[in-house]
């Protein structure tokens, strides 16, 4: 039987923590009621959560680190069921935060993991030995397709490795993806005649949930070389479904929009290392955008490193690119490279757009700063 150990930070007083931990274990799984026949009670108890350990961790201050083991009776790679089991009812508790889920190997093997991962994306952009440079088509919202083409052209001439649609660029009349994808690719091809380089264009996949697979196939049919999904706006199961579709055979970039409500509190919610690191990699993300530790909306440096570690540590799955985002400017590039190493995508959006010489000059300055940031 597959097994999951869930690790929680319980910020209540340590008094009565054993009793609380036991209630957590039974309340989330099988808690027979008094009138149930004894034989049925024993069957139910076979699937009850078990308290593995209760420890103190000074880095969290007061409270306890509680580990509970859950037998996974259904043995299917199903994140909605797993998260409902390990945190569903507890999500109403103000003083319990889910820090980690530790999966038995037989369960991990049933999740897809990245299709391309770090090495595959490097092959697509033909860049080794340094972090990759990414910028965002920020000026496309509310603008025409011609304006979008010019912006993509400027990014491409600037030498950017990866150009991403803004996560708020939805299917509006001014830039429907039926026009946006060909216009972006035409700009990239035009610039490549002079530069000899082809950046990776990441197309924002949006629409109603049950239409997403078809929309993804259509975008790929138009030539989209990579897709981006606002994962937690749709649900992590949607990401896994896209990854497991054999016709959706391009890298998938996962955006962390909406996760702040689940990760920001120290006493409640789900830790970034799990929500943005381990789970997204298991579900099939090739690269993950998450709040950098350098801006006002960022996560703390220690947790950012834990996200990076979950995405890049050596396991049976391919490694996924971390993309710390927001709060990064030209002065921060060297710090990002020092903190995250070579296998990171550095994301400069506003700084490239605001550059005094325009987007093309901003892109060139970005690459120069990246090459000098050793």
PDB file of C-alpha atoms in Angstrom, residues 169-363:
ATOM      1  CA  UNK A 169      -3.020  38.319 -21.114  1.00  0.00           C
ATOM      2  CA  UNK A 170      -6.303  36.489 -21.658  1.00  0.00           C
ATOM      3  CA  UNK A 171      -8.373  35.848 -24.765  1.00  0.00           C
ATOM      4  CA  UNK A 172      -9.486  39.374 -25.623  1.00  0.00           C
ATOM      5  CA  UNK A 173     -10.376  40.646 -29.066  1.00  0.00           C
ATOM      6  CA  UNK A 174      -7.135  42.616 -29.425  1.00  0.00           C
ATOM      7  CA  UNK A 175      -4.759  39.629 -29.113  1.00  0.00           C
ATOM      8  CA  UNK A 176      -6.570  36.289 -29.530  1.00  0.00           C
ATOM      9  CA  UNK A 177      -4.049  33.476 -29.565  1.00  0.00           C
ATOM     10  CA  UNK A 178      -5.082  32.554 -33.131  1.00  0.00           C
ATOM     11  CA  UNK A 179      -3.399  35.845 -34.102  1.00  0.00           C
ATOM     12  CA  UNK A 180      -0.967  36.231 -31.203  1.00  0.00           C
ATOM     13  CA  UNK A 181       0.939  32.975 -31.693  1.00  0.00           C
ATOM     14  CA  UNK A 182       1.633  33.476 -35.445  1.00  0.00           C
ATOM     15  CA  UNK A 183       2.519  37.158 -34.873  1.00  0.00           C
ATOM     16  CA  UNK A 184       4.947  36.295 -32.097  1.00  0.00           C
ATOM     17  CA  UNK A 185       6.588  33.518 -34.077  1.00  0.00           C
ATOM     18  CA  UNK A 186       6.857  35.748 -37.160  1.00  0.00           C
ATOM     19  CA  UNK A 187       8.692  38.371 -35.108  1.00  0.00           C
ATOM     20  CA  UNK A 188      11.052  35.751 -33.693  1.00  0.00           C
ATOM     21  CA  UNK A 189      11.781  34.369 -37.182  1.00  0.00           C
ATOM     22  CA  UNK A 190      12.377  37.862 -38.546  1.00  0.00           C
ATOM     23  CA  UNK A 191      14.871  38.687 -35.804  1.00  0.00           C
ATOM     24  CA  UNK A 192      16.578  35.308 -36.159  1.00  0.00           C
ATOM     25  CA  UNK A 193      17.638  36.185 -39.697  1.00  0.00           C
ATOM     26  CA  UNK A 194      19.895  38.848 -38.182  1.00  0.00           C
ATOM     27  CA  UNK A 195      20.749  37.390 -34.778  1.00  0.00           C
ATOM     28  CA  UNK A 196      20.892  33.678 -35.585  1.00  0.00           C
ATOM     29  CA  UNK A 197      19.031  32.967 -32.304  1.00  0.00           C
ATOM     30  CA  UNK A 198      15.493  31.757 -31.661  1.00  0.00           C
ATOM     31  CA  UNK A 199      14.042  32.595 -28.241  1.00  0.00           C
ATOM     32  CA  UNK A 200      11.406  30.357 -26.704  1.00  0.00           C
ATOM     33  CA  UNK A 201       7.949  31.930 -26.796  1.00  0.00           C
ATOM     34  CA  UNK A 202       5.745  30.882 -23.843  1.00  0.00           C
ATOM     35  CA  UNK A 203       2.051  31.276 -24.659  1.00  0.00           C
ATOM     36  CA  UNK A 204      -0.397  31.915 -21.816  1.00  0.00           C
ATOM     37  CA  UNK A 205      -3.073  29.194 -21.890  1.00  0.00           C
ATOM     38  CA  UNK A 206      -6.428  30.514 -20.697  1.00  0.00           C
ATOM     39  CA  UNK A 207     -10.137  29.813 -21.032  1.00  0.00           C
ATOM     40  CA  UNK A 208     -12.699  27.599 -19.370  1.00  0.00           C
ATOM     41  CA  UNK A 209     -11.194  24.598 -17.616  1.00  0.00           C
ATOM     42  CA  UNK A 210     -12.838  21.906 -19.728  1.00  0.00           C
ATOM     43  CA  UNK A 211     -11.718  23.661 -22.917  1.00  0.00           C
ATOM     44  CA  UNK A 212      -8.047  23.915 -21.974  1.00  0.00           C
ATOM     45  CA  UNK A 213      -6.809  20.700 -23.545  1.00  0.00           C
ATOM     46  CA  UNK A 214      -8.371  21.575 -26.886  1.00  0.00           C
ATOM     47  CA  UNK A 215      -7.054  25.132 -26.658  1.00  0.00           C
ATOM     48  CA  UNK A 216      -3.585  23.795 -25.882  1.00  0.00           C
ATOM     49  CA  UNK A 217      -3.688  21.507 -28.910  1.00  0.00           C
ATOM     50  CA  UNK A 218      -4.835  24.400 -31.096  1.00  0.00           C
ATOM     51  CA  UNK A 219      -2.049  26.646 -29.813  1.00  0.00           C
ATOM     52  CA  UNK A 220       0.528  23.932 -30.501  1.00  0.00           C
ATOM     53  CA  UNK A 221      -0.974  23.462 -33.956  1.00  0.00           C
ATOM     54  CA  UNK A 222      -0.358  27.163 -34.550  1.00  0.00           C
ATOM     55  CA  UNK A 223       3.277  26.618 -33.589  1.00  0.00           C
ATOM     56  CA  UNK A 224       3.314  27.527 -29.869  1.00  0.00           C
ATOM     57  CA  UNK A 225       6.668  26.160 -28.643  1.00  0.00           C
ATOM     58  CA  UNK A 226       5.747  26.358 -24.922  1.00  0.00           C
ATOM     59  CA  UNK A 227       2.698  27.009 -22.750  1.00  0.00           C
ATOM     60  CA  UNK A 228       2.079  28.738 -19.429  1.00  0.00           C
ATOM     61  CA  UNK A 229      -0.695  27.901 -16.981  1.00  0.00           C
ATOM     62  CA  UNK A 230      -1.919  29.838 -13.937  1.00  0.00           C
ATOM     63  CA  UNK A 231      -1.985  26.512 -12.115  1.00  0.00           C
ATOM     64  CA  UNK A 232      -3.844  27.270  -8.914  1.00  0.00           C
ATOM     65  CA  UNK A 233      -6.491  29.302 -10.693  1.00  0.00           C
ATOM     66  CA  UNK A 234      -7.432  26.025 -12.388  1.00  0.00           C
ATOM     67  CA  UNK A 235      -6.124  23.380  -9.989  1.00  0.00           C
ATOM     68  CA  UNK A 236      -2.985  21.261  -9.953  1.00  0.00           C
ATOM     69  CA  UNK A 237      -4.903  18.332 -11.448  1.00  0.00           C
ATOM     70  CA  UNK A 238      -5.383  20.398 -14.621  1.00  0.00           C
ATOM     71  CA  UNK A 239      -1.611  20.776 -14.962  1.00  0.00           C
ATOM     72  CA  UNK A 240      -1.167  17.037 -14.576  1.00  0.00           C
ATOM     73  CA  UNK A 241      -3.885  16.384 -17.145  1.00  0.00           C
ATOM     74  CA  UNK A 242      -2.147  18.642 -19.685  1.00  0.00           C
ATOM     75  CA  UNK A 243       1.219  17.012 -19.010  1.00  0.00           C
ATOM     76  CA  UNK A 244      -0.152  13.505 -19.481  1.00  0.00           C
ATOM     77  CA  UNK A 245      -1.822  14.291 -22.824  1.00  0.00           C
ATOM     78  CA  UNK A 246       0.533  12.944 -25.543  1.00  0.00           C
ATOM     79  CA  UNK A 247      -0.592  15.646 -27.973  1.00  0.00           C
ATOM     80  CA  UNK A 248       0.540  18.408 -25.594  1.00  0.00           C
ATOM     81  CA  UNK A 249       4.226  17.816 -26.148  1.00  0.00           C
ATOM     82  CA  UNK A 250       5.761  21.220 -25.344  1.00  0.00           C
ATOM     83  CA  UNK A 251       7.235  22.599 -22.091  1.00  0.00           C
ATOM     84  CA  UNK A 252       4.711  23.848 -19.547  1.00  0.00           C
ATOM     85  CA  UNK A 253       5.564  26.851 -17.383  1.00  0.00           C
ATOM     86  CA  UNK A 254       3.576  27.009 -14.135  1.00  0.00           C
ATOM     87  CA  UNK A 255       2.649  30.437 -12.750  1.00  0.00           C
ATOM     88  CA  UNK A 256       2.028  30.856  -9.021  1.00  0.00           C
ATOM     89  CA  UNK A 257      -0.816  33.381  -9.264  1.00  0.00           C
ATOM     90  CA  UNK A 258      -3.369  33.070  -6.405  1.00  0.00           C
ATOM     91  CA  UNK A 259      -1.093  31.032  -4.135  1.00  0.00           C
ATOM     92  CA  UNK A 260      -0.389  33.931  -1.787  1.00  0.00           C
ATOM     93  CA  UNK A 261      -3.621  33.214   0.053  1.00  0.00           C
ATOM     94  CA  UNK A 262      -2.331  29.717   0.835  1.00  0.00           C
ATOM     95  CA  UNK A 263       1.335  30.400   1.541  1.00  0.00           C
ATOM     96  CA  UNK A 264       1.757  33.821   3.172  1.00  0.00           C
ATOM     97  CA  UNK A 265       0.830  32.980   6.748  1.00  0.00           C
ATOM     98  CA  UNK A 266       3.363  31.224   8.952  1.00  0.00           C
ATOM     99  CA  UNK A 267       0.601  29.627  11.036  1.00  0.00           C
ATOM    100  CA  UNK A 268      -1.824  28.534   8.326  1.00  0.00           C
ATOM    101  CA  UNK A 269      -2.039  27.291   4.755  1.00  0.00           C
ATOM    102  CA  UNK A 270       0.498  25.300   2.756  1.00  0.00           C
ATOM    103  CA  UNK A 271       4.234  25.943   2.574  1.00  0.00           C
ATOM    104  CA  UNK A 272       5.649  27.328  -0.685  1.00  0.00           C
ATOM    105  CA  UNK A 273       8.255  24.562  -0.822  1.00  0.00           C
ATOM    106  CA  UNK A 274       5.416  22.048  -1.183  1.00  0.00           C
ATOM    107  CA  UNK A 275       2.814  24.001  -3.152  1.00  0.00           C
ATOM    108  CA  UNK A 276       5.218  25.665  -5.614  1.00  0.00           C
ATOM    109  CA  UNK A 277       8.090  23.197  -5.484  1.00  0.00           C
ATOM    110  CA  UNK A 278       7.488  19.500  -4.937  1.00  0.00           C
ATOM    111  CA  UNK A 279       3.869  19.230  -6.116  1.00  0.00           C
ATOM    112  CA  UNK A 280       4.265  21.255  -9.312  1.00  0.00           C
ATOM    113  CA  UNK A 281       7.326  19.257 -10.318  1.00  0.00           C
ATOM    114  CA  UNK A 282       5.499  15.986  -9.679  1.00  0.00           C
ATOM    115  CA  UNK A 283       2.462  17.196 -11.653  1.00  0.00           C
ATOM    116  CA  UNK A 284       4.615  17.948 -14.692  1.00  0.00           C
ATOM    117  CA  UNK A 285       5.767  21.582 -14.667  1.00  0.00           C
ATOM    118  CA  UNK A 286       9.005  22.144 -16.590  1.00  0.00           C
ATOM    119  CA  UNK A 287       9.528  25.573 -14.999  1.00  0.00           C
ATOM    120  CA  UNK A 288       7.846  27.360 -12.100  1.00  0.00           C
ATOM    121  CA  UNK A 289       7.395  31.101 -11.542  1.00  0.00           C
ATOM    122  CA  UNK A 290       7.236  32.001  -7.845  1.00  0.00           C
ATOM    123  CA  UNK A 291       7.686  35.223  -5.831  1.00  0.00           C
ATOM    124  CA  UNK A 292      11.366  36.079  -5.501  1.00  0.00           C
ATOM    125  CA  UNK A 293      12.802  36.992  -2.087  1.00  0.00           C
ATOM    126  CA  UNK A 294      13.843  40.427  -3.390  1.00  0.00           C
ATOM    127  CA  UNK A 295      10.538  42.289  -3.811  1.00  0.00           C
ATOM    128  CA  UNK A 296       7.705  43.461  -1.592  1.00  0.00           C
ATOM    129  CA  UNK A 297       5.488  40.480  -2.460  1.00  0.00           C
ATOM    130  CA  UNK A 298       8.321  37.962  -2.185  1.00  0.00           C
ATOM    131  CA  UNK A 299       8.695  34.949   0.046  1.00  0.00           C
ATOM    132  CA  UNK A 300      11.521  34.852   2.572  1.00  0.00           C
ATOM    133  CA  UNK A 301      14.991  33.802   1.345  1.00  0.00           C
ATOM    134  CA  UNK A 302      15.003  30.483   3.237  1.00  0.00           C
ATOM    135  CA  UNK A 303      11.668  29.390   1.789  1.00  0.00           C
ATOM    136  CA  UNK A 304      12.715  30.501  -1.714  1.00  0.00           C
ATOM    137  CA  UNK A 305      15.744  28.234  -1.414  1.00  0.00           C
ATOM    138  CA  UNK A 306      13.519  25.360  -0.319  1.00  0.00           C
ATOM    139  CA  UNK A 307      11.336  25.880  -3.406  1.00  0.00           C
ATOM    140  CA  UNK A 308      14.445  25.845  -5.576  1.00  0.00           C
ATOM    141  CA  UNK A 309      15.737  22.699  -3.882  1.00  0.00           C
ATOM    142  CA  UNK A 310      12.454  20.860  -4.450  1.00  0.00           C
ATOM    143  CA  UNK A 311      12.517  21.766  -8.139  1.00  0.00           C
ATOM    144  CA  UNK A 312      16.171  20.964  -8.803  1.00  0.00           C
ATOM    145  CA  UNK A 313      17.253  18.168  -6.436  1.00  0.00           C
ATOM    146  CA  UNK A 314      18.232  14.917  -8.098  1.00  0.00           C
ATOM    147  CA  UNK A 315      15.384  12.383  -8.030  1.00  0.00           C
ATOM    148  CA  UNK A 316      13.909   9.901 -10.495  1.00  0.00           C
ATOM    149  CA  UNK A 317      12.087  12.844 -12.120  1.00  0.00           C
ATOM    150  CA  UNK A 318      13.611  15.447 -14.397  1.00  0.00           C
ATOM    151  CA  UNK A 319      14.575  18.685 -12.700  1.00  0.00           C
ATOM    152  CA  UNK A 320      12.398  21.766 -13.217  1.00  0.00           C
ATOM    153  CA  UNK A 321      13.625  25.335 -13.715  1.00  0.00           C
ATOM    154  CA  UNK A 322      13.014  27.735 -10.810  1.00  0.00           C
ATOM    155  CA  UNK A 323      11.942  31.213 -11.937  1.00  0.00           C
ATOM    156  CA  UNK A 324      12.035  33.626  -8.987  1.00  0.00           C
ATOM    157  CA  UNK A 325       9.986  36.597 -10.159  1.00  0.00           C
ATOM    158  CA  UNK A 326       9.079  40.162  -9.168  1.00  0.00           C
ATOM    159  CA  UNK A 327      11.466  42.562  -7.480  1.00  0.00           C
ATOM    160  CA  UNK A 328      14.380  41.686  -9.788  1.00  0.00           C
ATOM    161  CA  UNK A 329      16.195  44.480 -11.616  1.00  0.00           C
ATOM    162  CA  UNK A 330      19.611  44.989 -13.204  1.00  0.00           C
ATOM    163  CA  UNK A 331      21.204  45.516  -9.791  1.00  0.00           C
ATOM    164  CA  UNK A 332      19.751  42.233  -8.505  1.00  0.00           C
ATOM    165  CA  UNK A 333      20.955  39.939 -11.320  1.00  0.00           C
ATOM    166  CA  UNK A 334      24.272  39.062  -9.684  1.00  0.00           C
ATOM    167  CA  UNK A 335      22.512  38.335  -6.383  1.00  0.00           C
ATOM    168  CA  UNK A 336      20.023  36.005  -8.076  1.00  0.00           C
ATOM    169  CA  UNK A 337      22.843  34.126  -9.771  1.00  0.00           C
ATOM    170  CA  UNK A 338      24.747  33.852  -6.504  1.00  0.00           C
ATOM    171  CA  UNK A 339      21.670  32.697  -4.562  1.00  0.00           C
ATOM    172  CA  UNK A 340      20.185  30.286  -7.107  1.00  0.00           C
ATOM    173  CA  UNK A 341      23.193  29.114  -9.116  1.00  0.00           C
ATOM    174  CA  UNK A 342      23.404  28.477 -12.851  1.00  0.00           C
ATOM    175  CA  UNK A 343      20.190  26.484 -13.240  1.00  0.00           C
ATOM    176  CA  UNK A 344      17.737  29.319 -12.828  1.00  0.00           C
ATOM    177  CA  UNK A 345      15.686  31.449 -15.196  1.00  0.00           C
ATOM    178  CA  UNK A 346      16.068  35.130 -14.298  1.00  0.00           C
ATOM    179  CA  UNK A 347      12.881  37.017 -15.065  1.00  0.00           C
ATOM    180  CA  UNK A 348      13.101  40.754 -15.804  1.00  0.00           C
ATOM    181  CA  UNK A 349       9.879  42.289 -17.020  1.00  0.00           C
ATOM    182  CA  UNK A 350       9.458  45.906 -15.991  1.00  0.00           C
ATOM    183  CA  UNK A 351      13.181  46.633 -15.901  1.00  0.00           C
ATOM    184  CA  UNK A 352      13.572  45.655 -19.563  1.00  0.00           C
ATOM    185  CA  UNK A 353      10.492  47.645 -20.592  1.00  0.00           C
ATOM    186  CA  UNK A 354      11.589  50.743 -18.637  1.00  0.00           C
ATOM    187  CA  UNK A 355      15.146  50.720 -19.940  1.00  0.00           C
ATOM    188  CA  UNK A 356      16.157  54.128 -21.249  1.00  0.00           C
ATOM    189  CA  UNK A 357      16.917  52.842 -24.746  1.00  0.00           C
ATOM    190  CA  UNK A 358      13.778  50.750 -25.071  1.00  0.00           C
ATOM    191  CA  UNK A 359      13.097  47.008 -24.949  1.00  0.00           C
ATOM    192  CA  UNK A 360      15.786  45.969 -27.438  1.00  0.00           C
ATOM    193  CA  UNK A 361      18.464  47.937 -25.583  1.00  0.00           C
ATOM    194  CA  UNK A 362      17.094  46.626 -22.294  1.00  0.00           C
ATOM    195  CA  UNK A 363      17.401  43.054 -23.524  1.00  0.00           C
TER     196      UNK A 363
END
